Coordinates of C-alpha atoms and ligand atoms in Angstrom, one line a residue:
M912 CA 36.7 28.9 -22.9
H913 CA 35.4 25.3 -22.3
T914 CA 33.8 24.8 -18.9
S915 CA 32.5 21.6 -17.5
T916 CA 29.5 21.1 -15.2
P917 CA 30.3 19.2 -12.0
V918 CA 28.2 16.0 -11.4
G919 CA 25.1 16.9 -9.6
A920 CA 25.2 20.6 -10.5
P921 CA 22.1 21.8 -12.4
S922 CA 22.9 22.9 -15.9
A923 CA 20.3 24.9 -17.8
L924 CA 22.2 24.0 -21.0
A925 CA 22.0 20.2 -20.5
P926 CA 18.5 19.3 -19.4
E927 CA 18.8 15.7 -20.4
Q928 CA 21.9 15.2 -18.3
N929 CA 20.2 16.7 -15.4
T930 CA 17.7 13.8 -15.4
T931 CA 20.5 11.5 -14.5
R932 CA 21.9 13.4 -11.6
S933 CA 21.0 13.5 -8.0
A934 CA 19.8 16.8 -6.5
R935 CA 19.4 15.3 -3.0
A936 CA 21.2 13.5 -0.2
G937 CA 21.8 9.8 -0.3
G938 CA 25.0 9.6 -2.2
E939 CA 25.9 11.1 -5.6
P940 CA 24.9 8.4 -8.1
A941 CA 27.4 7.9 -10.8
G942 CA 25.8 8.8 -14.2
D943 CA 26.3 5.4 -15.7
R944 CA 24.7 3.6 -12.7
L945 CA 21.7 5.8 -12.9
Q946 CA 21.4 5.5 -16.6
G947 CA 21.4 1.7 -16.2
L948 CA 18.8 2.0 -13.5
L949 CA 16.5 4.2 -15.6
A950 CA 16.8 2.0 -18.6
R951 CA 15.4 -0.9 -16.7
L952 CA 12.4 0.9 -15.2
G953 CA 9.2 -0.9 -16.1
E954 CA 10.7 -4.4 -15.6
V955 CA 9.2 -6.5 -12.8
R956 CA 12.3 -7.2 -10.8
S957 CA 13.0 -8.7 -7.5
D958 CA 16.8 -8.1 -7.6
W959 CA 16.7 -4.4 -6.7
Q960 CA 19.7 -3.1 -4.9
L961 CA 19.2 -0.8 -1.9
Q962 CA 21.4 1.8 -3.6
E963 CA 19.0 1.8 -6.6
V964 CA 16.1 2.5 -4.3
R965 CA 18.0 5.3 -2.8
D966 CA 18.9 6.6 -6.2
L967 CA 15.2 6.7 -7.1
F968 CA 14.4 8.6 -3.9
A969 CA 17.2 11.1 -4.8
L970 CA 15.9 11.9 -8.3
P971 CA 14.7 15.4 -9.0
F972 CA 11.0 15.4 -8.2
A973 CA 9.9 16.1 -11.8
D974 CA 12.0 13.3 -13.1
L975 CA 10.7 10.9 -10.5
I976 CA 7.1 11.7 -11.2
F977 CA 7.7 11.5 -15.0
H978 CA 9.2 8.0 -14.7
A979 CA 6.5 6.9 -12.3
Q980 CA 3.8 8.1 -14.7
R981 CA 5.4 6.3 -17.6
V982 CA 5.6 3.1 -15.7
H983 CA 2.1 3.5 -14.3
R984 CA 0.5 4.2 -17.7
A985 CA 2.3 1.1 -19.2
N986 CA 0.5 -1.1 -16.7
F987 CA -2.7 0.6 -15.6
D988 CA -5.4 3.0 -16.7
P989 CA -4.2 6.2 -15.0
N990 CA -7.7 7.4 -14.4
E991 CA -8.9 4.2 -12.6
V992 CA -8.6 3.7 -8.9
Q993 CA -9.3 0.4 -7.1
V994 CA -11.7 1.0 -4.3
S995 CA -11.8 -1.0 -1.0
T996 CA -13.9 -0.6 2.1
L997 CA -12.7 -1.5 5.5
L998 CA -14.6 -2.9 8.5
S999 CA -13.2 -3.6 11.9
I1000 CA -14.9 -6.9 12.7
K1001 CA -13.2 -7.2 16.1
T1002 CA -12.1 -4.1 17.8
G1003 CA -9.6 -3.3 20.5
A1004 CA -8.1 -5.2 23.5
C1005 CA -5.2 -6.4 21.3
P1006 CA -2.3 -7.8 23.3
E1007 CA 0.3 -6.5 20.8
D1008 CA 2.2 -3.2 21.5
C1009 CA 2.3 -1.6 18.0
A1010 CA 3.2 2.0 19.0
Y1011 CA 0.9 3.5 16.4
C1012 CA -2.2 1.6 17.2
S1013 CA -5.5 2.7 18.9
Q1014 CA -6.3 -1.0 19.6
S1015 CA -3.4 -2.1 21.8
V1016 CA -4.5 -3.0 25.3
R1017 CA -1.3 -1.3 26.5
F1018 CA -2.3 2.2 25.7
Q1019 CA -5.1 4.4 27.1
T1020 CA -6.7 5.5 23.9
G1021 CA -10.3 5.5 25.1
L1022 CA -11.3 3.0 22.4
K1023 CA -14.3 0.8 23.3
A1024 CA -13.4 -2.9 22.7
E1025 CA -16.0 -4.8 20.6
P1026 CA -16.2 -8.6 20.2
L1027 CA -16.2 -10.4 16.9
M1028 CA -19.2 -9.2 14.9
D1029 CA -22.0 -11.5 13.8
L1030 CA -22.0 -12.8 10.3
E1031 CA -25.2 -11.0 9.3
Q1032 CA -23.9 -7.6 10.6
V1033 CA -20.8 -8.0 8.5
L1034 CA -22.7 -9.0 5.4
E1035 CA -24.9 -5.9 5.8
K1036 CA -21.9 -3.7 5.9
A1037 CA -20.4 -5.5 2.8
R1038 CA -23.7 -5.0 0.9
A1039 CA -23.6 -1.3 1.7
A1040 CA -20.0 -1.0 0.6
K1041 CA -20.7 -2.8 -2.7
A1042 CA -23.7 -0.5 -3.3
N1043 CA -21.4 2.5 -2.7
G1044 CA -19.0 1.3 -5.4
A1045 CA -16.4 -0.7 -3.5
T1046 CA -15.2 -3.8 -5.2
R1047 CA -13.2 -5.2 -2.3
F1048 CA -14.2 -5.6 1.3
C1049 CA -11.4 -5.8 3.9
M1050 CA -12.1 -7.2 7.3
G1051 CA -9.7 -6.3 10.1
A1052 CA -9.5 -7.9 13.5
A1053 CA -7.4 -6.8 16.5
Y1054 CA -5.7 -10.1 17.0
R1055 CA -2.1 -11.1 17.5
S1056 CA -3.3 -14.2 15.6
P1057 CA -6.7 -15.7 15.3
K1058 CA -7.9 -18.7 17.4
P1059 CA -9.4 -21.8 15.6
K1060 CA -13.0 -20.9 16.6
Q1061 CA -12.5 -17.3 15.5
L1062 CA -11.0 -18.4 12.2
K1063 CA -14.0 -20.6 11.5
Q1064 CA -16.4 -17.7 12.1
I1065 CA -14.3 -15.4 9.9
A1066 CA -14.2 -18.1 7.2
Q1067 CA -18.0 -17.9 7.1
M1068 CA -17.8 -14.1 6.7
I1069 CA -15.3 -14.5 3.8
A1070 CA -17.5 -17.0 2.0
G1071 CA -20.6 -14.7 2.6
V1072 CA -18.8 -11.6 1.2
R1073 CA -17.5 -13.5 -1.8
A1074 CA -21.0 -14.7 -2.5
L1075 CA -22.0 -11.0 -2.8
G1076 CA -19.6 -10.7 -5.8
M1077 CA -16.9 -8.8 -4.0
E1078 CA -13.2 -9.4 -3.6
T1079 CA -12.4 -10.4 0.0
C1080 CA -9.5 -9.2 2.1
A1081 CA -8.7 -9.9 5.8
T1082 CA -6.1 -8.7 8.2
L1083 CA -6.1 -10.8 11.4
G1084 CA -2.5 -10.8 12.6
M1085 CA -0.1 -13.7 12.3
L1086 CA -1.2 -16.9 10.5
T1087 CA 0.2 -20.4 10.3
P1088 CA 0.3 -22.1 6.9
E1089 CA -2.7 -24.2 7.9
Q1090 CA -4.7 -21.2 8.9
A1091 CA -3.8 -19.5 5.6
R1092 CA -5.0 -22.6 3.7
E1093 CA -8.3 -22.5 5.7
L1094 CA -8.8 -18.9 4.7
K1095 CA -8.0 -19.7 1.1
D1096 CA -10.5 -22.5 1.1
A1097 CA -13.1 -20.1 2.4
G1098 CA -12.5 -17.8 -0.7
L1099 CA -10.1 -15.2 0.6
D1100 CA -8.6 -13.2 -2.2
Y1101 CA -6.2 -11.0 -0.3
Y1102 CA -4.5 -11.0 3.1
N1103 CA -3.2 -7.7 4.5
H1104 CA -0.1 -8.0 6.7
N1105 CA 2.2 -5.0 6.8
L1106 CA 5.9 -4.9 7.4
D1107 CA 5.1 -1.4 8.6
T1108 CA 8.7 0.0 8.4
S1109 CA 12.4 -1.1 7.9
E1110 CA 13.7 -4.0 9.8
A1111 CA 16.2 -1.7 11.5
F1112 CA 13.5 0.7 12.8
Y1113 CA 10.9 -2.0 13.5
G1114 CA 12.1 -2.7 17.1
Q1115 CA 11.3 0.9 18.1
I1116 CA 7.7 0.4 17.0
I1117 CA 6.8 -3.1 18.0
T1118 CA 8.4 -5.5 20.5
T1119 CA 5.8 -8.3 20.8
R1120 CA 6.5 -9.9 17.4
T1121 CA 9.5 -9.8 15.1
Y1122 CA 10.1 -8.8 11.5
Q1123 CA 10.8 -12.4 10.8
D1124 CA 7.4 -13.4 12.2
R1125 CA 5.8 -11.0 9.7
L1126 CA 7.8 -12.4 6.8
Q1127 CA 6.8 -15.9 7.8
T1128 CA 3.1 -15.0 7.8
L1129 CA 3.6 -13.4 4.3
Q1130 CA 5.2 -16.6 3.1
A1131 CA 2.3 -18.7 4.5
V1132 CA -0.2 -16.5 2.8
R1133 CA 1.7 -16.6 -0.5
E1134 CA 2.1 -20.4 -0.4
A1135 CA -1.6 -20.8 0.3
G1136 CA -2.3 -19.0 -3.0
I1137 CA -3.8 -15.9 -1.4
K1138 CA -2.8 -12.5 -2.9
V1139 CA -0.6 -10.5 -0.7
C1140 CA -1.4 -6.9 0.5
C1141 CA 1.7 -5.6 2.3
G1142 CA 3.0 -2.1 2.9
G1143 CA 3.9 0.2 5.7
I1144 CA 3.4 3.5 7.6
L1145 CA 5.1 6.8 7.1
G1146 CA 5.3 9.4 9.9
M1147 CA 6.5 7.2 12.8
G1148 CA 9.8 9.0 13.1
E1149 CA 11.6 6.9 10.5
S1150 CA 14.4 8.2 8.3
E1151 CA 14.4 8.3 4.5
L1152 CA 16.8 5.3 4.7
D1153 CA 14.1 3.4 6.7
R1154 CA 11.6 4.2 4.0
A1155 CA 14.0 3.1 1.3
Q1156 CA 14.7 -0.1 3.2
L1157 CA 11.0 -0.9 3.7
L1158 CA 10.3 -0.5 -0.1
H1159 CA 13.5 -2.5 -0.9
T1160 CA 12.3 -5.4 1.3
L1161 CA 8.8 -5.3 -0.3
A1162 CA 10.2 -5.2 -3.8
T1163 CA 12.7 -8.0 -3.2
L1164 CA 10.2 -10.5 -1.8
P1165 CA 10.1 -13.6 -4.0
Q1166 CA 7.0 -12.1 -5.6
H1167 CA 5.8 -8.5 -5.3
P1168 CA 2.7 -8.0 -3.1
E1169 CA -0.3 -7.5 -5.4
S1170 CA -1.3 -4.6 -3.2
V1171 CA 1.0 -2.2 -1.4
P1172 CA -0.7 0.1 1.1
I1173 CA 1.3 3.2 2.0
N1174 CA -0.2 4.6 5.1
Q1175 CA 0.4 7.9 6.7
L1176 CA 0.3 7.5 10.5
M1177 CA -3.2 8.4 11.9
Q1178 CA -2.1 9.9 15.2
V1179 CA -4.0 8.4 18.1
P1180 CA -4.0 10.2 21.4
G1181 CA -2.7 8.0 24.1
T1182 CA -0.3 6.0 21.8
P1183 CA 3.5 6.5 22.1
L1184 CA 3.5 8.0 18.6
E1185 CA 1.1 10.7 19.4
G1186 CA 2.9 13.9 18.4
A1187 CA 5.4 12.3 16.0
P1188 CA 6.3 14.7 13.2
A1189 CA 4.1 14.1 10.1
P1190 CA 6.0 13.3 6.9
A1191 CA 6.3 16.2 4.5
A1192 CA 3.6 15.9 1.8
L1193 CA 6.2 15.8 -1.0
D1194 CA 8.2 13.0 0.8
F1195 CA 5.0 11.0 1.0
V1196 CA 4.4 11.5 -2.7
R1197 CA 8.0 10.6 -3.4
T1198 CA 7.5 7.3 -1.5
I1199 CA 4.4 6.5 -3.6
A1200 CA 6.4 7.2 -6.8
V1201 CA 9.3 5.0 -5.8
A1202 CA 6.9 2.2 -4.8
R1203 CA 5.3 2.5 -8.2
L1204 CA 8.7 2.2 -10.0
L1205 CA 9.8 -0.8 -7.8
M1206 CA 6.6 -2.7 -8.2
P1207 CA 5.2 -1.7 -11.6
R1208 CA 2.3 -4.2 -11.7
S1209 CA 1.2 -3.8 -8.1
H1210 CA -1.7 -1.7 -6.9
V1211 CA -0.2 1.0 -4.7
R1212 CA -2.8 2.1 -2.2
L1213 CA -2.9 5.6 -0.9
S1214 CA -4.1 4.2 2.4
A1215 CA -4.6 5.7 5.9
G1216 CA -4.0 9.4 6.3
R1217 CA -6.0 10.8 3.4
S1218 CA -8.2 12.8 5.9
E1219 CA -5.0 14.7 6.9
M1220 CA -4.0 15.4 3.3
S1221 CA -5.1 18.2 1.0
D1222 CA -6.8 17.3 -2.3
E1223 CA -3.7 18.5 -4.0
T1224 CA -1.4 16.1 -2.1
Q1225 CA -3.8 13.3 -3.0
A1226 CA -3.8 14.3 -6.6
L1227 CA 0.0 14.2 -6.6
C1228 CA -0.1 10.7 -5.1
F1229 CA -2.4 9.6 -7.9
L1230 CA 0.0 11.2 -10.4
A1231 CA 2.9 9.4 -8.7
G1232 CA 1.1 6.0 -9.3
A1233 CA -1.2 5.4 -6.4
N1234 CA -4.2 3.6 -7.8
S1235 CA -6.1 2.3 -4.8
I1236 CA -7.9 3.8 -1.8
F1237 CA -10.1 3.0 1.1
Y1238 CA -13.5 4.6 0.6
G1239 CA -16.0 5.1 3.4
E1240 CA -16.1 7.4 6.4
K1241 CA -14.1 5.1 8.7
L1242 CA -10.9 3.1 8.3
L1243 CA -10.8 0.6 11.2
T1244 CA -11.1 3.0 14.2
T1245 CA -10.0 6.3 12.8
E1246 CA -11.5 8.6 10.2
N1247 CA -11.3 8.6 6.5
P1248 CA -12.5 11.5 4.2
D1249 CA -16.2 11.7 4.0
E1250 CA -17.8 10.0 1.1
H1251 CA -19.2 13.2 -0.4
H1252 CA -15.7 14.7 -0.4
D1253 CA -14.2 11.7 -2.1
R1254 CA -16.9 11.6 -4.8
E1255 CA -16.2 15.3 -5.5
L1256 CA -12.4 14.6 -5.6
F1257 CA -12.9 11.7 -8.1
E1258 CA -15.1 14.0 -10.3
R1259 CA -12.6 16.9 -10.1
L1260 CA -9.7 14.6 -11.1
G1261 CA -11.7 12.6 -13.6
L1262 CA -11.0 9.4 -11.7
R1263 CA -13.2 6.3 -11.9
P1264 CA -13.5 3.4 -9.5
A1265 CA -11.9 0.4 -11.2
P1266 CA -14.3 -2.4 -12.1
L1267 CA -13.6 -5.8 -10.6
A1268 CA -12.2 -7.3 -13.8
H1269 CA -9.3 -4.8 -13.8
C1270 CA -8.0 -5.9 -10.4
E1271 CA -5.4 -8.2 -11.9
P1272 CA -2.8 -9.9 -9.9
A1273 CA 0.8 -8.7 -10.2
V1274 CA 3.2 -10.6 -12.3
E1275 CA 6.0 -12.7 -10.8
P1276 CA 9.4 -11.2 -11.1
G1277 CA 11.4 -12.8 -13.9
Q1278 CA 8.4 -13.5 -16.0
P1279 CA 8.8 -12.3 -19.6
S1280 CA 5.6 -10.3 -19.6
V1281 CA 7.4 -7.1 -18.8
R1282 CA 5.9 -4.1 -20.3
K1283 CA 8.4 -1.3 -20.8
P1284 CA 6.7 2.1 -20.6
D1285 CA 7.0 2.9 -24.3
E1286 CA 6.6 -0.6 -25.7
P1287 CA 3.7 -1.6 -28.0
G1288 CA 1.2 -3.5 -25.9
A1289 CA 1.6 -1.1 -23.0
R1290 CA -1.9 -0.4 -21.6
D1291 CA -4.1 1.9 -23.6
E1292 CA -6.3 4.4 -21.8
R1293 CA -9.9 3.4 -21.7
S1294 CA -13.0 5.1 -20.8
G1295 CA -15.1 3.6 -18.0
T1296 CA -18.5 4.1 -16.5
G1297 CA -19.9 4.7 -13.2
G1298 CA -18.6 6.5 -10.2
L1299 CA -18.5 6.4 -6.4
T1300 CA -22.0 6.4 -5.0
A1301 CA -23.4 7.6 -1.7
G1302 CA -24.3 5.3 1.2
Ligands
LIG1153 N1 -4.1 -6.9 14.1 C1 -3.7 -7.1 12.8 C2 -2.2 -6.8 12.5 O1 -1.7 -5.9 13.1 O2 -1.7 -7.5 11.6 C3 -4.6 -6.5 11.7 C4 -5.1 -5.0 11.9 S1 -3.8 -3.7 11.9 C5 -4.8 -2.4 12.5 C6 -3.4 -3.5 10.2 C7 -2.5 -2.5 9.9 O3 -3.0 -1.2 10.0 C8 -1.2 -2.4 10.7 O4 -0.2 -3.3 10.4 C9 -0.7 -1.0 10.4 O5 0.2 -1.0 9.3 C10 -2.0 -0.2 10.0 N2 -2.3 0.7 11.1 C11 -2.7 0.5 12.3 N3 -2.9 1.6 13.0 C12 -2.5 2.6 12.2 C13 -2.5 4.1 12.3 N4 -2.8 4.6 13.5 N5 -2.1 4.8 11.3 C14 -1.8 4.2 10.1 N6 -1.8 2.9 9.9 C15 -2.2 2.1 10.9
LIG1154 C1 -3.5 -0.9 5.9 O1 -2.4 -0.9 5.4 N1 -4.2 0.1 6.3 C2 -5.5 -0.2 6.8 C3 -5.6 -1.7 6.5 N2 -4.3 -2.0 6.0 C4 -6.1 -2.7 7.4 C5 -5.6 0.0 8.3 C6 -5.5 1.5 8.6 C7 -5.8 1.7 10.0 C8 -5.7 3.1 10.4 C9 -6.0 3.2 11.9 C10 -7.3 2.9 12.3 O2 -8.3 3.2 11.7 O3 -7.4 2.3 13.4
LIG1155 FE1 -3.0 -5.3 17.5 FE2 -2.8 -5.0 14.8 FE3 -3.1 -2.9 16.4 FE4 -0.8 -4.2 16.4 S1 -1.7 -3.1 14.7 S2 -1.9 -3.5 18.2 S3 -1.5 -6.3 16.2 S4 -4.6 -4.5 16.1

């Protein structure tokens, strides 16, 4: 007797069909729609539909990781991880009310506020980061937006770090187009400004600036010719739809951010988000994989939260396409895995820090230089040298 398998039902007899069918919530994708979506994976697109993002989230886990690996390997050496080190150059007393943040003046977090650091102090930290194997130095300041005098001082820091032969990154809050140009002129390579979450959920996390403000800063940064580092945070009480919407917004910007940090909330006592449920590890991995598929040429950073993750979860994140981390015992104000542990993790996984030359910018959507995962010219694996070193 002939029997048919209902859409979505697993069938041991038809493994290929199973790769096209949803096993999770978020709508039952029609087989044709999903086939069309899978066929285009690897393209650098800015025309993603939200439903496509949801369909990727809904893939069976093994299929999602398989596709993420294919796309990752077509664009990057899968054993190389870009390494950045963070420094808080101005700490605390921030007027904004970001519900996750240790540095907001509105929450009693016990953090000691520190003024803008001296140039020489910053350069000393950058030299140490470089000696430890970091190729990018990211300077963070707890500002709503920098004042002209502060920007001039920070411009000197950027020029100084660049002169050490490192890539420079800064995260200083909102910028005007003029300020972005000033930073570009100083030699800034990347500006980090996160969307943090979906537009719909954003108002529950921050009330002192709007989503639109953030998008405007991103536009100013892009137009100044600075590479964009933009991502978000998981574990703030957002839904899977919010995560899909965040990634959809990032992947439909006129140009993909070159760097996409996916943070897991570092819970800070005294903030409104203290006690928020942590994301399930597999959901975090899933989000990394979807980011990899949506933005094939971008570096996806396994950002804050690694100290709360097992080595196995981190390994799954690298397998899912994460290829950038923060290295060093501290993020801005919270902890990161200790350096010894990270060196061991790299050794155990056979990972290497990416040399500077490999930190290529992402490609603009629509450009013909799309590498499909199985196409000739897709990136070959290479062996590298060196490793993370101790401070
Ligand atoms: N004040 C600037 C701003 O908000 O644009 C720059 C510094 S701010 C600390 C940079 C980013 O760090 C935030 O946008 C947020 O995504 C992330 N972040 C801050 N606190 C965090 C936490 N507790 N856990 C995870 N990520 C956090
Ligand atoms: C990003 O996305 N994560 C980094 C960086 N950009 C600036 C910051 C993480 C901060 C974690 C909380 C803290 O250490 O204060
Ligand atoms: Fe201030 Fe940035 Fe923290 Fe928000 S995330 S409170 S803007 S330092």
